[in-house]
PDB file of C-alpha atoms in Angstrom:
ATOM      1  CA  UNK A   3       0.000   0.000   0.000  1.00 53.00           C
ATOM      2  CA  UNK A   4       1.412   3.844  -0.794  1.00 58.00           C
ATOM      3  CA  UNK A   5       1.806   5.845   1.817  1.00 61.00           C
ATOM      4  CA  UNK A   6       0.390   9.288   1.354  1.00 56.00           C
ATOM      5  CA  UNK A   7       2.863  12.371   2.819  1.00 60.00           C
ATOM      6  CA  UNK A   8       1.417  15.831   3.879  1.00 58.00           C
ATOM      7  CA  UNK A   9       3.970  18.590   3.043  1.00 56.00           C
ATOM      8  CA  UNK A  10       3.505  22.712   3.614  1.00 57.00           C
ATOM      9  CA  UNK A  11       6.775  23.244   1.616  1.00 62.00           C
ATOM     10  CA  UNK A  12       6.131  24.937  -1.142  1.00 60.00           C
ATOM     11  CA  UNK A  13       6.318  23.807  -4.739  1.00 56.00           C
ATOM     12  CA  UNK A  14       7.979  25.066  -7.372  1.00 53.00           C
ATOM     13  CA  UNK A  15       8.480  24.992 -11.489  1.00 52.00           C
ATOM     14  CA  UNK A  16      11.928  23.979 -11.266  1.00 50.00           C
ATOM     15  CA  UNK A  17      11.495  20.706  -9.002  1.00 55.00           C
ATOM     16  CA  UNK A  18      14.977  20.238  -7.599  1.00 57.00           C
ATOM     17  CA  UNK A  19      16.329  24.052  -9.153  1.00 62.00           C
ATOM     18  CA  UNK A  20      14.894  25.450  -6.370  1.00 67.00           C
ATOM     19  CA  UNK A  21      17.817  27.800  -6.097  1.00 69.00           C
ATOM     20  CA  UNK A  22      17.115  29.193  -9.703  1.00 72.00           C
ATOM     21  CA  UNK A  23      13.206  29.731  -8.779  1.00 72.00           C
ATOM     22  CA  UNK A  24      14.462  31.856  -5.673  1.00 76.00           C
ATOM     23  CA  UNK A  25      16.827  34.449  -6.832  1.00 78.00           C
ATOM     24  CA  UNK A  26      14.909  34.388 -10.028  1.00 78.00           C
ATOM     25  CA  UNK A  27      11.558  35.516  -7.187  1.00 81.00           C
ATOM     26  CA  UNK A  28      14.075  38.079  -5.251  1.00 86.00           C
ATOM     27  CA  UNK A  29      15.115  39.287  -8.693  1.00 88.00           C
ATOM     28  CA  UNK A  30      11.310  40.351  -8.817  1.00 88.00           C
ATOM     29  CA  UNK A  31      10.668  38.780 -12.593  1.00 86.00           C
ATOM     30  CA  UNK A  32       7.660  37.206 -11.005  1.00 86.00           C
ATOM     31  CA  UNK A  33       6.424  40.551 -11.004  1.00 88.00           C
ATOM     32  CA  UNK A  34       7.811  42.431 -14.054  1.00 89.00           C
ATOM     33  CA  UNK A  35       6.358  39.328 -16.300  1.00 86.00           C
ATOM     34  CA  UNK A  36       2.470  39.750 -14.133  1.00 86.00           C
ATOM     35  CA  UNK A  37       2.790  43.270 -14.495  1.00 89.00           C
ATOM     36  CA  UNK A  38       3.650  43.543 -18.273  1.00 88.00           C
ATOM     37  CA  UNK A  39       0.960  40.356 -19.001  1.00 86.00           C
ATOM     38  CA  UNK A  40      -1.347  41.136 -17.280  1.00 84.00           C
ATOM     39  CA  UNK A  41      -2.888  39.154 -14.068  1.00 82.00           C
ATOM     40  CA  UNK A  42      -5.304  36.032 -15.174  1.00 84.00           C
ATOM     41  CA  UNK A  43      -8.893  35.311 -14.287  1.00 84.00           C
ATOM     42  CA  UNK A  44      -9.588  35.282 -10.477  1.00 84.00           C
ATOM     43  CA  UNK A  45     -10.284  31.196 -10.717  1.00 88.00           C
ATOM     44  CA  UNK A  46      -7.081  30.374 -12.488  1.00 85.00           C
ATOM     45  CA  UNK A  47      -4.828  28.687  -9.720  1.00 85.00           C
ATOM     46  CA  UNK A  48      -1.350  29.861 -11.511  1.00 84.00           C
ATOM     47  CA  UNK A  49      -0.300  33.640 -12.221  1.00 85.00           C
ATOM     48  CA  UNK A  50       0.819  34.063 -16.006  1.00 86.00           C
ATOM     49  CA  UNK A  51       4.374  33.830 -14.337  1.00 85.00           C
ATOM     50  CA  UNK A  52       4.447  30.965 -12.598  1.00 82.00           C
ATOM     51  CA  UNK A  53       3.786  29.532 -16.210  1.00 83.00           C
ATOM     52  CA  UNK A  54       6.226  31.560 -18.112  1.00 83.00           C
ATOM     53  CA  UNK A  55       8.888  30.300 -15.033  1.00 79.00           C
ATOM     54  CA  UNK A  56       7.356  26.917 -15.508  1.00 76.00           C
ATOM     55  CA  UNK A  57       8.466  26.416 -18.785  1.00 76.00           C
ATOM     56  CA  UNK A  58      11.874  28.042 -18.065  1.00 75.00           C
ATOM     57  CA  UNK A  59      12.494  25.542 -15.862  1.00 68.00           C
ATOM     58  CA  UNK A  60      11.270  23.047 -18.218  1.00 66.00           C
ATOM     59  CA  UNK A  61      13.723  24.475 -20.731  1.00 67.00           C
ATOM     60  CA  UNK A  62      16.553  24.207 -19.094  1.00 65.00           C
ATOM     61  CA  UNK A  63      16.325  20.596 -18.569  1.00 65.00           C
ATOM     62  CA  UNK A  64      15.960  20.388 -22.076  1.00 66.00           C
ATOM     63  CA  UNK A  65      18.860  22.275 -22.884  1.00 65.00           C
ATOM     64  CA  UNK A  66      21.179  19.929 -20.614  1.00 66.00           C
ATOM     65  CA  UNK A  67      19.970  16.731 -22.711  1.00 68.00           C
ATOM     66  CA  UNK A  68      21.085  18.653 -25.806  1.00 65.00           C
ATOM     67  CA  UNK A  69      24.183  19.518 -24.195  1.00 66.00           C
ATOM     68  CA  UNK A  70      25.063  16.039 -23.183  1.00 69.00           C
ATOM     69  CA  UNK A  71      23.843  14.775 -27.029  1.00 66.00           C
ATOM     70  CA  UNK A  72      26.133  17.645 -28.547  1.00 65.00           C
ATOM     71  CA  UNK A  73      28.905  16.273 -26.387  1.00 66.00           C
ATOM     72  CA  UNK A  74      28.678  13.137 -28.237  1.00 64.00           C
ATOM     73  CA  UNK A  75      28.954  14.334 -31.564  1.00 62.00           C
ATOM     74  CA  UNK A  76      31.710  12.897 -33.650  1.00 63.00           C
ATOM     75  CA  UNK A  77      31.454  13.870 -37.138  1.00 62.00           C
ATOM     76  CA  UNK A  78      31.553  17.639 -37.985  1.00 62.00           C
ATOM     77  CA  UNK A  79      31.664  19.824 -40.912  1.00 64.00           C
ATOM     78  CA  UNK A  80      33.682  22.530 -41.583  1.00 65.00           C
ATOM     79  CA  UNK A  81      32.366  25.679 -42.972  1.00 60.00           C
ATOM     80  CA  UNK A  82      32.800  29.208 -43.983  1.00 65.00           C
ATOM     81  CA  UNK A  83      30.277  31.462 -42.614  1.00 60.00           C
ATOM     82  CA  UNK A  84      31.292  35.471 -42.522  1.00 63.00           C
ATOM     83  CA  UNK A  85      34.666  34.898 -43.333  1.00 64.00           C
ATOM     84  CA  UNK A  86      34.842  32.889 -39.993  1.00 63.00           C
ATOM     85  CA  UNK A  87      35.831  29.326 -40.496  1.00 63.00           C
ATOM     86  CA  UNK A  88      33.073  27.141 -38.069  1.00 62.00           C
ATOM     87  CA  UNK A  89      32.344  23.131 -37.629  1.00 62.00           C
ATOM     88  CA  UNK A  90      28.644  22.502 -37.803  1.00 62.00           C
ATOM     89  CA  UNK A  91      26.826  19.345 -36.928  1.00 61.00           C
ATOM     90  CA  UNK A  92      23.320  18.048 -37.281  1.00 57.00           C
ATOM     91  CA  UNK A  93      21.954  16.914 -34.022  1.00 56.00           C
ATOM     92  CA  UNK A  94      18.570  14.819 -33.947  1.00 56.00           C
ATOM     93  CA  UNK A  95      17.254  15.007 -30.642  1.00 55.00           C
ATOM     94  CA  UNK A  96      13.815  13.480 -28.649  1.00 58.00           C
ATOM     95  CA  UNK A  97      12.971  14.520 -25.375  1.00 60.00           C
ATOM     96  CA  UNK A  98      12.986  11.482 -23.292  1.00 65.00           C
ATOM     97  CA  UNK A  99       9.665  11.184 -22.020  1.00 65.00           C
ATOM     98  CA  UNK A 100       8.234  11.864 -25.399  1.00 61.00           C
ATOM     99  CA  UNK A 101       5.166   9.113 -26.137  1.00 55.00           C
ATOM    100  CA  UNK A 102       5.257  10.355 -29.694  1.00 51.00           C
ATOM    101  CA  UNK A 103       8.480  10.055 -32.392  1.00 46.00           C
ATOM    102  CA  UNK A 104       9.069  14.107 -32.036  1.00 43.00           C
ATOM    103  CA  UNK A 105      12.264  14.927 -33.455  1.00 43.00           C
ATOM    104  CA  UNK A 106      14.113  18.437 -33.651  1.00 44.00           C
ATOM    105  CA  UNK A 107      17.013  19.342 -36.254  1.00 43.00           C
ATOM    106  CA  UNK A 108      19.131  21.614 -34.689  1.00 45.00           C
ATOM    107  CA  UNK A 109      22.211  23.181 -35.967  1.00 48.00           C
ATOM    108  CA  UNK A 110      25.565  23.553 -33.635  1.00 49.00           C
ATOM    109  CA  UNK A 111      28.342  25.435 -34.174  1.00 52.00           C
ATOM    110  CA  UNK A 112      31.623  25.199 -32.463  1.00 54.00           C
ATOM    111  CA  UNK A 113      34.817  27.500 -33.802  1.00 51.00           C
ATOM    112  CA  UNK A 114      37.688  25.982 -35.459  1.00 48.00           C
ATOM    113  CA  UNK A 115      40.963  27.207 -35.175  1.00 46.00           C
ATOM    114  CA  UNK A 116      42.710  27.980 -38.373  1.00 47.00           C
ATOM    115  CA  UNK A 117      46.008  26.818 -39.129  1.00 47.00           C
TER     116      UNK A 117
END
């Protein structure tokens, strides 16, 4: 049988980042993004930026899977863009808990040094 916990701590959009949520609250962007939104209807449980930080959070996990799968990369091509000699890579990337085959191209870029 599961055993059912009462907690008063508060809960957050960025689960375990609960550092990030709090200097991003005593930063006061809670209240810039409310105030320049606009507040939501009196029944809505959420504030428009408790969903905005929400899918911050959200995007920052994201952005450390991509960062682990550009890590991994082991083919590159080299390029001329601006005069600037670059390595680019295709990445093809699905967000783990993903019940549907969603895949994103994304293009990285890492300099090369010239020799």
């Amino acid at each position: 049988m599961d055993k059912v916990t009462l907690s008063n701590k508060n809960i957050t959009p960025f689960g375990g980042l609960n550092f990030i949520y709090d200097a991003l609250s005593r930063s006061g962007i809670d209240k810039f993004i409310d105030q320049k939104i606009g507040s939501r209807s009196v029944m809505a449980k959420y504030s428009y930026a408790d969903v905005v930080l929400s899918l911050f959070g959200n995007t920052l996990m994201d952005f450390e899977d991509i960062r682990q799968a550009c890590s991994k990369i082991k083919v590159w091509k080299t390029i001329r863009i601006n005069h600037e000699v670059k390595e680019v890579a295709s990445i093809f990337y699905q967000p783990k808990n993903c019940k549907k085959h969603i895949v994103l191209l994304l293009l990285a870029t890492k300099e090369k040094m010239d020799k």
